[in-house]
């Protein structure tokens, strides 16, 4: 058995006791690693990928599309994003399955800044996020997207976001569980209703607030 397969099985064993059956089924495709790192066992990232691999996009070729219900649809390069006003802070990263990593450093552009540049049209209600993995999607309401700690992040853990962590650019939604922080961000579409993302279609709450957080909730009836 290869190291990759072995690590996956360990990760699944851990997940089996902490998640409901609906979610458990498709986590069979997630890859768990993390014996690298100097962090204590309980304080390390588990690397997730729905597809079982990482879409590799060079820093030079990376593009982020902002489109949908906006006045000015735009495609940004990584340099474009790095030239914008940056926001940086530290926060505990928390997966809904229970693991946490304290004091993770993040740096990137506020999502609200990109929305201001694009000019959100009347009738817009939510955002849909797409990934270069072709599998993960996520959603935020427009109100949630304007929170100052929602970042289009190009640095994590004090360095450029690594490929396994979703680099060159991932989303970071500080006040929500990890599954909202979509990796390998390819597109941000402004839409007229909440489109529940991949993890939500498989059982996680659309509003992924961390325990104790509160904030704007989903205006769409029937979605929690
Ligand atoms: N594209 C993509 N983004 C993703 C995921 C994924 O499988 N694919 N997993 C999510 C989940 S459940 C968590 S907890 C975090 C984990 O981030 P990490 O892989 O950097 O540890 O990524 C989130 N973003
Ligand atoms: Mo997660």
Short mmCIF file of C-alpha atoms and ligand atoms in Angstrom, two decimals:
data_model
loop_
_atom_site.label_atom_id
_atom_site.label_comp_id
_atom_site.label_asym_id
_atom_site.label_seq_id
_atom_site.Cartn_x
_atom_site.Cartn_y
_atom_site.Cartn_z
CA UNK A 1 0.00 0.00 0.00
CA UNK A 2 1.36 3.42 -0.95
CA UNK A 3 1.90 6.09 1.63
CA UNK A 4 -0.92 8.15 0.13
CA UNK A 5 -3.44 5.32 0.42
CA UNK A 6 -2.32 4.52 3.95
CA UNK A 7 -2.75 8.11 5.08
CA UNK A 8 -6.18 8.27 3.47
CA UNK A 9 -7.33 5.29 5.45
CA UNK A 10 -6.14 6.83 8.70
CA UNK A 11 -8.02 10.01 7.87
CA UNK A 12 -11.20 8.11 7.08
CA UNK A 13 -11.00 6.19 10.33
CA UNK A 14 -10.90 9.47 12.20
CA UNK A 15 -13.73 10.92 10.14
CA UNK A 16 -15.94 7.87 10.56
CA UNK A 17 -16.50 8.57 14.22
CA UNK A 18 -17.12 12.28 13.90
CA UNK A 19 -19.40 12.84 10.91
CA UNK A 20 -22.86 11.73 9.92
CA UNK A 21 -23.37 8.98 7.39
CA UNK A 22 -24.47 11.26 4.57
CA UNK A 23 -21.24 13.22 4.69
CA UNK A 24 -19.15 10.12 5.39
CA UNK A 25 -19.95 8.57 2.02
CA UNK A 26 -18.29 11.18 -0.09
CA UNK A 27 -15.43 11.83 2.28
CA UNK A 28 -14.23 8.52 0.92
CA UNK A 29 -12.67 10.61 -1.81
CA UNK A 30 -10.95 13.06 0.49
CA UNK A 31 -7.24 12.74 0.95
CA UNK A 32 -5.87 13.09 4.44
CA UNK A 33 -2.22 13.87 5.08
CA UNK A 34 -0.35 15.86 7.62
CA UNK A 35 2.44 13.97 9.30
CA UNK A 36 4.80 16.66 8.02
CA UNK A 37 4.71 19.84 10.07
CA UNK A 38 6.07 20.64 13.49
CA UNK A 39 2.68 21.17 15.00
CA UNK A 40 1.46 18.85 17.76
CA UNK A 41 -0.66 16.00 16.45
CA UNK A 42 -3.97 17.62 17.29
CA UNK A 43 -2.99 21.01 15.92
CA UNK A 44 -2.19 20.24 12.31
CA UNK A 45 -4.02 20.73 9.06
CA UNK A 46 -5.61 17.75 7.36
CA UNK A 47 -5.36 18.27 3.63
CA UNK A 48 -8.67 17.81 1.88
CA UNK A 49 -9.38 17.34 -1.79
CA UNK A 50 -12.73 16.11 -3.01
CA UNK A 51 -11.16 14.88 -6.24
CA UNK A 52 -8.25 13.12 -4.54
CA UNK A 53 -5.65 15.29 -6.25
CA UNK A 54 -4.53 18.91 -6.50
CA UNK A 55 -5.10 21.06 -9.59
CA UNK A 56 -1.73 22.61 -10.34
CA UNK A 57 -1.87 26.23 -11.54
CA UNK A 58 1.36 28.20 -11.80
CA UNK A 59 1.53 31.60 -10.16
CA UNK A 60 2.10 33.13 -13.59
CA UNK A 61 -0.91 31.50 -15.22
CA UNK A 62 -3.29 31.92 -12.30
CA UNK A 63 -6.49 33.85 -13.11
CA UNK A 64 -9.48 34.80 -10.98
CA UNK A 65 -12.72 35.64 -12.74
CA UNK A 66 -15.28 37.93 -11.10
CA UNK A 67 -18.48 37.76 -13.06
CA UNK A 68 -22.28 37.45 -12.95
CA UNK A 69 -24.49 40.30 -11.77
CA UNK A 70 -21.76 42.95 -11.86
CA UNK A 71 -21.22 46.15 -13.83
CA UNK A 72 -17.61 45.27 -14.69
CA UNK A 73 -16.81 41.56 -15.11
CA UNK A 74 -13.05 41.23 -14.65
CA UNK A 75 -10.27 38.66 -14.79
CA UNK A 76 -7.42 39.20 -12.32
CA UNK A 77 -3.88 37.85 -12.27
CA UNK A 78 -2.09 37.03 -9.03
CA UNK A 79 -0.02 40.22 -9.41
CA UNK A 80 -3.25 42.21 -9.74
CA UNK A 81 -4.45 40.79 -6.43
CA UNK A 82 -1.10 41.32 -4.70
CA UNK A 83 -1.11 44.98 -5.80
CA UNK A 84 -4.44 45.64 -4.04
CA UNK A 85 -4.74 46.79 -0.42
CA UNK A 86 -3.89 43.77 1.73
CA UNK A 87 -5.55 42.55 4.91
CA UNK A 88 -3.72 40.23 7.30
CA UNK A 89 -4.66 38.59 10.59
CA UNK A 90 -4.35 35.42 12.69
CA UNK A 91 -7.20 33.11 13.53
CA UNK A 92 -7.85 29.53 14.61
CA UNK A 93 -8.77 27.37 11.62
CA UNK A 94 -11.52 24.92 12.42
CA UNK A 95 -12.90 22.00 10.42
CA UNK A 96 -16.44 20.90 11.15
CA UNK A 97 -15.12 17.38 11.91
CA UNK A 98 -13.35 18.70 15.00
CA UNK A 99 -9.71 19.43 14.21
CA UNK A 100 -8.34 22.94 14.71
CA UNK A 101 -5.12 24.80 14.05
CA UNK A 102 -4.55 27.84 16.30
CA UNK A 103 -3.05 31.17 15.22
CA UNK A 104 -2.96 30.65 11.48
CA UNK A 105 -1.70 33.73 9.64
CA UNK A 106 -3.62 34.87 6.59
CA UNK A 107 -3.03 37.62 4.05
CA UNK A 108 -5.05 38.61 1.04
CA UNK A 109 -7.59 40.96 -0.45
CA UNK A 110 -10.93 41.54 1.22
CA UNK A 111 -13.65 39.97 -0.89
CA UNK A 112 -15.67 43.16 -0.36
CA UNK A 113 -12.93 45.11 -2.16
CA UNK A 114 -13.30 42.91 -5.26
CA UNK A 115 -17.07 43.37 -5.10
CA UNK A 116 -16.66 47.14 -4.92
CA UNK A 117 -14.37 47.07 -7.96
CA UNK A 118 -16.83 44.92 -9.89
CA UNK A 119 -19.91 46.96 -8.97
CA UNK A 120 -22.64 44.63 -7.74
CA UNK A 121 -25.88 45.06 -9.69
CA UNK A 122 -29.32 45.46 -8.11
CA UNK A 123 -31.01 42.10 -7.67
CA UNK A 124 -27.80 40.39 -6.55
CA UNK A 125 -28.28 38.27 -3.44
CA UNK A 126 -25.39 35.85 -3.13
CA UNK A 127 -22.09 34.65 -4.50
CA UNK A 128 -21.09 31.31 -5.96
CA UNK A 129 -17.42 30.30 -5.79
CA UNK A 130 -15.80 27.85 -8.18
CA UNK A 131 -12.58 25.88 -7.90
CA UNK A 132 -9.92 24.81 -10.39
CA UNK A 133 -10.53 21.28 -9.12
CA UNK A 134 -13.79 21.30 -11.09
CA UNK A 135 -15.58 19.74 -8.11
CA UNK A 136 -15.88 22.06 -5.12
CA UNK A 137 -18.27 24.99 -5.10
CA UNK A 138 -19.29 27.32 -2.27
CA UNK A 139 -21.77 30.06 -1.54
CA UNK A 140 -22.02 33.16 0.62
CA UNK A 141 -24.80 35.68 0.88
CA UNK A 142 -23.87 39.19 -0.16
CA UNK A 143 -24.00 40.29 3.50
CA UNK A 144 -21.67 37.49 4.56
CA UNK A 145 -19.32 38.29 1.68
CA UNK A 146 -18.96 41.86 2.95
CA UNK A 147 -17.61 40.81 6.36
CA UNK A 148 -14.13 42.36 6.72
CA UNK A 149 -12.49 39.02 7.54
CA UNK A 150 -13.55 37.23 4.36
CA UNK A 151 -10.40 37.09 2.24
CA UNK A 152 -9.33 36.10 -1.21
CA UNK A 153 -6.09 34.80 0.30
CA UNK A 154 -2.69 34.42 -1.34
CA UNK A 155 -0.71 33.89 1.88
CA UNK A 156 -1.35 31.37 4.64
CA UNK A 157 0.92 30.28 7.51
CA UNK A 158 3.23 33.22 6.73
CA UNK A 159 4.04 32.17 3.15
CA UNK A 160 2.37 31.94 -0.26
CA UNK A 161 -0.54 29.49 -0.09
CA UNK A 162 0.91 26.10 -1.02
CA UNK A 163 -0.62 23.89 -3.68
CA UNK A 164 -2.01 21.40 -1.15
CA UNK A 165 -3.64 24.23 0.82
CA UNK A 166 -5.34 25.58 -2.30
CA UNK A 167 -2.71 27.89 -3.78
CA UNK A 168 -2.00 30.13 -5.47
CA UNK A 169 -5.30 31.58 -4.18
CA UNK A 170 -8.01 30.24 -1.88
CA UNK A 171 -11.00 31.72 -0.16
CA UNK A 172 -10.84 32.23 3.62
CA UNK A 173 -14.09 32.77 5.52
CA UNK A 174 -12.76 33.40 9.02
CA UNK A 175 -16.02 33.12 10.95
CA UNK A 176 -17.14 29.87 9.37
CA UNK A 177 -16.04 26.24 9.40
CA UNK A 178 -13.22 25.24 7.07
CA UNK A 179 -15.40 23.82 4.33
CA UNK A 180 -16.48 27.35 3.36
CA UNK A 181 -12.83 28.24 2.62
CA UNK A 182 -12.75 26.90 -0.93
CA UNK A 183 -9.32 26.03 -2.29
CA UNK A 184 -7.91 26.72 -5.80
CA UNK A 185 -10.37 29.57 -6.29
CA UNK A 186 -11.11 30.08 -9.98
CA UNK A 187 -14.27 32.18 -10.17
CA UNK A 188 -16.59 34.36 -8.13
CA UNK A 189 -20.05 34.65 -9.64
CA UNK A 190 -22.56 37.17 -8.29
CA UNK A 191 -25.99 35.54 -8.44
CA UNK A 192 -29.63 36.22 -7.56
CA UNK A 193 -30.07 33.36 -5.10
CA UNK A 194 -27.98 31.16 -2.81
CA UNK A 195 -26.73 28.09 -4.64
CA UNK A 196 -25.69 25.62 -1.92
CA UNK A 197 -22.15 24.36 -2.50
CA UNK A 198 -20.67 20.89 -2.71
CA UNK A 199 -20.37 20.28 1.02
CA UNK A 200 -23.83 21.72 1.66
CA UNK A 201 -25.37 19.40 -0.94
CA UNK A 202 -23.84 16.62 1.11
CA UNK A 203 -25.21 17.64 4.47
CA UNK A 204 -23.30 20.57 5.97
CA UNK A 205 -25.18 23.78 6.88
CA UNK A 206 -25.21 26.49 4.20
CA UNK A 207 -24.45 29.02 6.93
CA UNK A 208 -21.30 27.49 8.35
CA UNK A 209 -20.84 29.77 11.36
CA UNK A 210 -18.28 28.57 13.88
CA UNK A 211 -19.75 27.73 17.27
CA UNK A 212 -20.52 30.96 19.02
CA UNK A 213 -20.36 33.13 15.89
CA UNK A 214 -23.40 34.89 14.65
CA UNK A 215 -23.92 36.90 11.56
CA UNK A 216 -26.14 37.48 8.58
CA UNK A 217 -28.08 34.35 7.71
CA UNK A 218 -29.42 32.94 4.53
CA UNK A 219 -32.42 34.78 3.15
CA UNK A 220 -33.53 31.77 1.11
CA UNK A 221 -36.40 29.91 2.83
CA UNK A 222 -35.59 26.34 3.81
CA UNK A 223 -31.83 26.81 3.96
CA UNK A 224 -30.14 26.93 7.35
N1 LIG B 1 -11.41 22.81 -3.48
C1 LIG B 1 -11.56 22.35 -2.23
N2 LIG B 1 -11.62 23.23 -1.22
C2 LIG B 1 -11.77 22.80 0.06
C3 LIG B 1 -11.96 21.43 0.36
C4 LIG B 1 -11.88 20.51 -0.73
O1 LIG B 1 -11.99 19.28 -0.57
N3 LIG B 1 -11.70 21.02 -2.01
N4 LIG B 1 -12.17 21.01 1.65
C5 LIG B 1 -12.67 22.03 2.60
C6 LIG B 1 -12.60 21.60 3.99
S1 LIG B 1 -13.83 20.54 4.55
C7 LIG B 1 -11.69 22.10 4.86
S2 LIG B 1 -11.72 21.76 6.53
C8 LIG B 1 -10.58 22.93 4.38
C9 LIG B 1 -9.25 22.28 4.74
O2 LIG B 1 -8.19 23.07 4.31
P1 LIG B 1 -6.79 22.41 4.07
O3 LIG B 1 -6.98 21.31 3.04
O4 LIG B 1 -5.90 23.51 3.64
O5 LIG B 1 -6.38 21.79 5.39
O6 LIG B 1 -10.61 23.15 2.98
C10 LIG B 1 -11.91 23.33 2.45
N5 LIG B 1 -11.81 23.73 1.07
MO1 LIG B 2 -13.61 20.49 6.83
#
